[in-house]
Amino acid sequence: MKKTHFLVSMLALAFLSSCQNSDENDNESLRKEEVHNKTVNVTNHDGRPFSTGGGSAAGKFVSGPGGGVMMQGFYWDVPEGGTWWNTVKDKLTAWSDSGISAVWLPPASKAQNGAYSMGYDPTDYYDFGNFNQNGSVETRFGSRTELEALITKAHAENMQVYADIVINHNSGGQSQANPFTGTNTWTDFSGVASGKFQRSYHDFYKNSYGNNDEGAFGGFPDLCHANPYVQDWLWGRDDSVGKYYKNVMKFDGWRFDYVKGFGPWVVNNWNSNVGGFSVGELWDSNVNTLEWWANNANSSVFDFAAYYKMDEAFDNGNLNILNDDMMWKRNPYKAVTFVANHDTDIINNKMQAYAYILTHEGYPTIFYRDYEEWLNKERLNNLIWIHNNKATGTTSILYTDNDEYIARRNGYNGNPGLVVYINNSSSWQERWVETNWSSKQIKDFTGHSGWYPTTQGDKWVKIQAPPNSYSIWSLNQ
């Protein structure tokens, strides 16, 4: 749901490299005491749709050891005119070849504003741009045929497709007399063109089930999930919204919009009856609230706790805050991490933030405009490759201060893991750290550093990171 859109002016990022050579024998015992170790007892997100390192020669996504990467395949106010499904479809091979495992699409069904709507004011859940209603046949994004072609192409590239599901509220109904309010309300959806999931004032609060649930949004009619008729049409019957999206339209998962507006039991019931991957938009920075919702919804949740910590860390010079609690530390299997989305874009130092989420646990999301328009795509592809090939195992935070952050992924099932070094200062920095590897040559897989140091027998090594940037180290193999 569109809340507040922050316009961020992006500065060009300069990536520095070093041609220095490392002397790994100097003052090792003196430098060890500089490093303070903290272990976070969390696990790799091996349950996610896995992704490949750099894709395959055929451009098809193939799973790798590090986990999946999701692309948010839209932004707020994408171009009108019914071209967006084709725009996304044409990018799928390149995304797959880069190691992206899934694409999240905007709400796909017809909404009140027809060809001008971003879909968050849904009218007819079964009109994907194939019925003439609300002033148009196609949605803002295109026709049903074009949407189906996009999904088919994604599956041919071994990618999953996630639908944005808006079930807190509806819009575009006709006026009807409502005995529960004593006024007329815009709750008559008996004339939806698909003929499916017809609704009336009985299906919205306030009604015979009560005055309200967890929350309404924007003055729109608030759908009553307590009504068995609504439950049946959302997830129960064979042609319910959820089952139609999955079995007919072939969506693989769900991003649930504005889940603050209804209880987590709603998503839990949807997941139990429909299946597929799911993530909820619970806009709350409190990690306890995020964990509570994810557990009760049996769903992943966007890690807003990490999002706001990253803003404080990378934009406000306080990398120590990355020691704080986040959803990915509580349960990486249920944490979807992100740097920006269609609703909020407050982090300025985005490359450091992407280096963070693509080397840490959780299910990382790439924002379309960051990837296609605003940031260095080559550097993002490099981070995706590192994530998919090296980011395995539990996480140990090795060192933090205001300007520096170093963490180790401890490896899993024979994969060596990595060490990430983020440097927010204006000069090159060096640290001695304890790695996973004894007497092994390592390298910076970002190419920012030209060092090829060899770890000592006790696994310690000196690494470096460029100013206002990052380096990521693993075995030179």
PDB file of N, CA and C in Angstrom, residues 13-18 20 349 351-352 403-404 421-430 448-449 464-471:
ATOM      1  N   LEU A  13      28.219   6.420  -7.368  1.00  0.00           N
ATOM      2  CA  LEU A  13      29.076   5.674  -6.446  1.00  0.00           C
ATOM      3  C   LEU A  13      30.412   5.395  -7.111  1.00  0.00           C
ATOM      4  N   ALA A  14      31.476   5.739  -6.435  1.00  0.00           N
ATOM      5  CA  ALA A  14      32.823   5.451  -6.955  1.00  0.00           C
ATOM      6  C   ALA A  14      33.378   4.241  -6.249  1.00  0.00           C
ATOM      7  N   PHE A  15      33.801   3.280  -7.019  1.00  0.00           N
ATOM      8  CA  PHE A  15      34.331   2.056  -6.442  1.00  0.00           C
ATOM      9  C   PHE A  15      35.853   2.041  -6.597  1.00  0.00           C
ATOM     10  N   LEU A  16      36.492   1.947  -5.427  1.00  0.00           N
ATOM     11  CA  LEU A  16      37.946   2.048  -5.402  1.00  0.00           C
ATOM     12  C   LEU A  16      38.572   0.673  -5.293  1.00  0.00           C
ATOM     13  N   SER A  17      39.764   0.533  -5.824  1.00  0.00           N
ATOM     14  CA  SER A  17      40.491  -0.728  -5.683  1.00  0.00           C
ATOM     15  C   SER A  17      41.890  -0.427  -5.173  1.00  0.00           C
ATOM     16  N   SER A  18      42.488  -1.472  -4.623  1.00  0.00           N
ATOM     17  CA  SER A  18      43.825  -1.292  -4.048  1.00  0.00           C
ATOM     18  C   SER A  18      44.805  -2.224  -4.719  1.00  0.00           C
ATOM     19  N   GLN A  20      47.710  -2.642  -3.184  1.00  0.00           N
ATOM     20  CA  GLN A  20      48.675  -2.913  -2.130  1.00  0.00           C
ATOM     21  C   GLN A  20      48.843  -4.408  -1.928  1.00  0.00           C
ATOM     22  N   ASN A 349      22.685   5.531   1.449  1.00  0.00           N
ATOM     23  CA  ASN A 349      23.867   4.718   1.139  1.00  0.00           C
ATOM     24  C   ASN A 349      23.432   3.286   0.833  1.00  0.00           C
ATOM     25  N   MET A 351      24.248   1.013  -1.534  1.00  0.00           N
ATOM     26  CA  MET A 351      25.129  -0.102  -1.877  1.00  0.00           C
ATOM     27  C   MET A 351      25.636  -0.802  -0.626  1.00  0.00           C
ATOM     28  N   GLN A 352      25.953  -0.040   0.435  1.00  0.00           N
ATOM     29  CA  GLN A 352      26.335  -0.683   1.695  1.00  0.00           C
ATOM     30  C   GLN A 352      25.175  -1.500   2.249  1.00  0.00           C
ATOM     31  N   ASP A 403      31.991   3.389  12.283  1.00  0.00           N
ATOM     32  CA  ASP A 403      32.266   3.413  10.851  1.00  0.00           C
ATOM     33  C   ASP A 403      32.530   2.050  10.227  1.00  0.00           C
ATOM     34  N   GLU A 404      32.783   1.033  11.031  1.00  0.00           N
ATOM     35  CA  GLU A 404      33.170  -0.264  10.480  1.00  0.00           C
ATOM     36  C   GLU A 404      32.282  -1.375  11.029  1.00  0.00           C
ATOM     37  N   TYR A 421      33.056  -6.929   5.058  1.00  0.00           N
ATOM     38  CA  TYR A 421      33.658  -5.784   5.749  1.00  0.00           C
ATOM     39  C   TYR A 421      33.041  -4.527   5.139  1.00  0.00           C
ATOM     40  N   ILE A 422      32.209  -3.821   5.912  1.00  0.00           N
ATOM     41  CA  ILE A 422      31.566  -2.588   5.452  1.00  0.00           C
ATOM     42  C   ILE A 422      32.256  -1.409   6.124  1.00  0.00           C
ATOM     43  N   ASN A 423      32.635  -0.443   5.323  1.00  0.00           N
ATOM     44  CA  ASN A 423      33.417   0.697   5.801  1.00  0.00           C
ATOM     45  C   ASN A 423      32.702   1.995   5.434  1.00  0.00           C
ATOM     46  N   ASN A 424      32.200   2.697   6.437  1.00  0.00           N
ATOM     47  CA  ASN A 424      31.504   3.967   6.205  1.00  0.00           C
ATOM     48  C   ASN A 424      32.427   5.177   6.322  1.00  0.00           C
ATOM     49  N   SER A 425      33.708   4.958   6.598  1.00  0.00           N
ATOM     50  CA  SER A 425      34.621   6.082   6.767  1.00  0.00           C
ATOM     51  C   SER A 425      35.114   6.572   5.407  1.00  0.00           C
ATOM     52  N   SER A 426      35.851   7.668   5.420  1.00  0.00           N
ATOM     53  CA  SER A 426      36.324   8.287   4.181  1.00  0.00           C
ATOM     54  C   SER A 426      37.720   7.810   3.780  1.00  0.00           C
ATOM     55  N   SER A 427      38.231   6.784   4.446  1.00  0.00           N
ATOM     56  CA  SER A 427      39.564   6.272   4.104  1.00  0.00           C
ATOM     57  C   SER A 427      39.554   4.748   4.167  1.00  0.00           C
ATOM     58  N   TRP A 428      40.549   4.128   3.515  1.00  0.00           N
ATOM     59  CA  TRP A 428      40.697   2.675   3.598  1.00  0.00           C
ATOM     60  C   TRP A 428      40.886   2.263   5.057  1.00  0.00           C
ATOM     61  N   GLN A 429      40.306   1.104   5.408  1.00  0.00           N
ATOM     62  CA  GLN A 429      40.463   0.557   6.756  1.00  0.00           C
ATOM     63  C   GLN A 429      40.959  -0.883   6.667  1.00  0.00           C
ATOM     64  N   GLU A 430      41.687  -1.317   7.712  1.00  0.00           N
ATOM     65  CA  GLU A 430      42.194  -2.686   7.785  1.00  0.00           C
ATOM     66  C   GLU A 430      41.901  -3.253   9.167  1.00  0.00           C
ATOM     67  N   HIS A 448      37.084  -4.929  -5.056  1.00  0.00           N
ATOM     68  CA  HIS A 448      37.468  -3.619  -4.521  1.00  0.00           C
ATOM     69  C   HIS A 448      38.893  -3.631  -3.970  1.00  0.00           C
ATOM     70  N   SER A 449      39.310  -4.757  -3.425  1.00  0.00           N
ATOM     71  CA  SER A 449      40.671  -4.888  -2.910  1.00  0.00           C
ATOM     72  C   SER A 449      41.470  -5.814  -3.807  1.00  0.00           C
ATOM     73  N   GLN A 464      40.993  -5.712   4.308  1.00  0.00           N
ATOM     74  CA  GLN A 464      40.798  -4.274   4.174  1.00  0.00           C
ATOM     75  C   GLN A 464      39.478  -3.999   3.470  1.00  0.00           C
ATOM     76  N   ALA A 465      39.016  -2.755   3.602  1.00  0.00           N
ATOM     77  CA  ALA A 465      37.813  -2.312   2.900  1.00  0.00           C
ATOM     78  C   ALA A 465      38.005  -0.871   2.439  1.00  0.00           C
ATOM     79  N   PRO A 466      37.505  -0.541   1.245  1.00  0.00           N
ATOM     80  CA  PRO A 466      37.681   0.814   0.707  1.00  0.00           C
ATOM     81  C   PRO A 466      36.746   1.808   1.387  1.00  0.00           C
ATOM     82  N   PRO A 467      37.019   3.089   1.241  1.00  0.00           N
ATOM     83  CA  PRO A 467      36.180   4.102   1.883  1.00  0.00           C
ATOM     84  C   PRO A 467      34.757   4.095   1.334  1.00  0.00           C
ATOM     85  N   ASN A 468      33.790   4.284   2.255  1.00  0.00           N
ATOM     86  CA  ASN A 468      32.378   4.383   1.885  1.00  0.00           C
ATOM     87  C   ASN A 468      31.945   3.233   0.973  1.00  0.00           C
ATOM     88  N   SER A 469      32.410   2.028   1.318  1.00  0.00           N
ATOM     89  CA  SER A 469      32.122   0.882   0.470  1.00  0.00           C
ATOM     90  C   SER A 469      32.251  -0.400   1.296  1.00  0.00           C
ATOM     91  N   TYR A 470      32.633  -1.486   0.653  1.00  0.00           N
ATOM     92  CA  TYR A 470      32.651  -2.785   1.313  1.00  0.00           C
ATOM     93  C   TYR A 470      33.585  -3.721   0.561  1.00  0.00           C
ATOM     94  N   SER A 471      33.998  -4.783   1.241  1.00  0.00           N
ATOM     95  CA  SER A 471      34.701  -5.896   0.615  1.00  0.00           C
ATOM     96  C   SER A 471      34.103  -7.174   1.170  1.00  0.00           C
TER      97      SER A 471
END
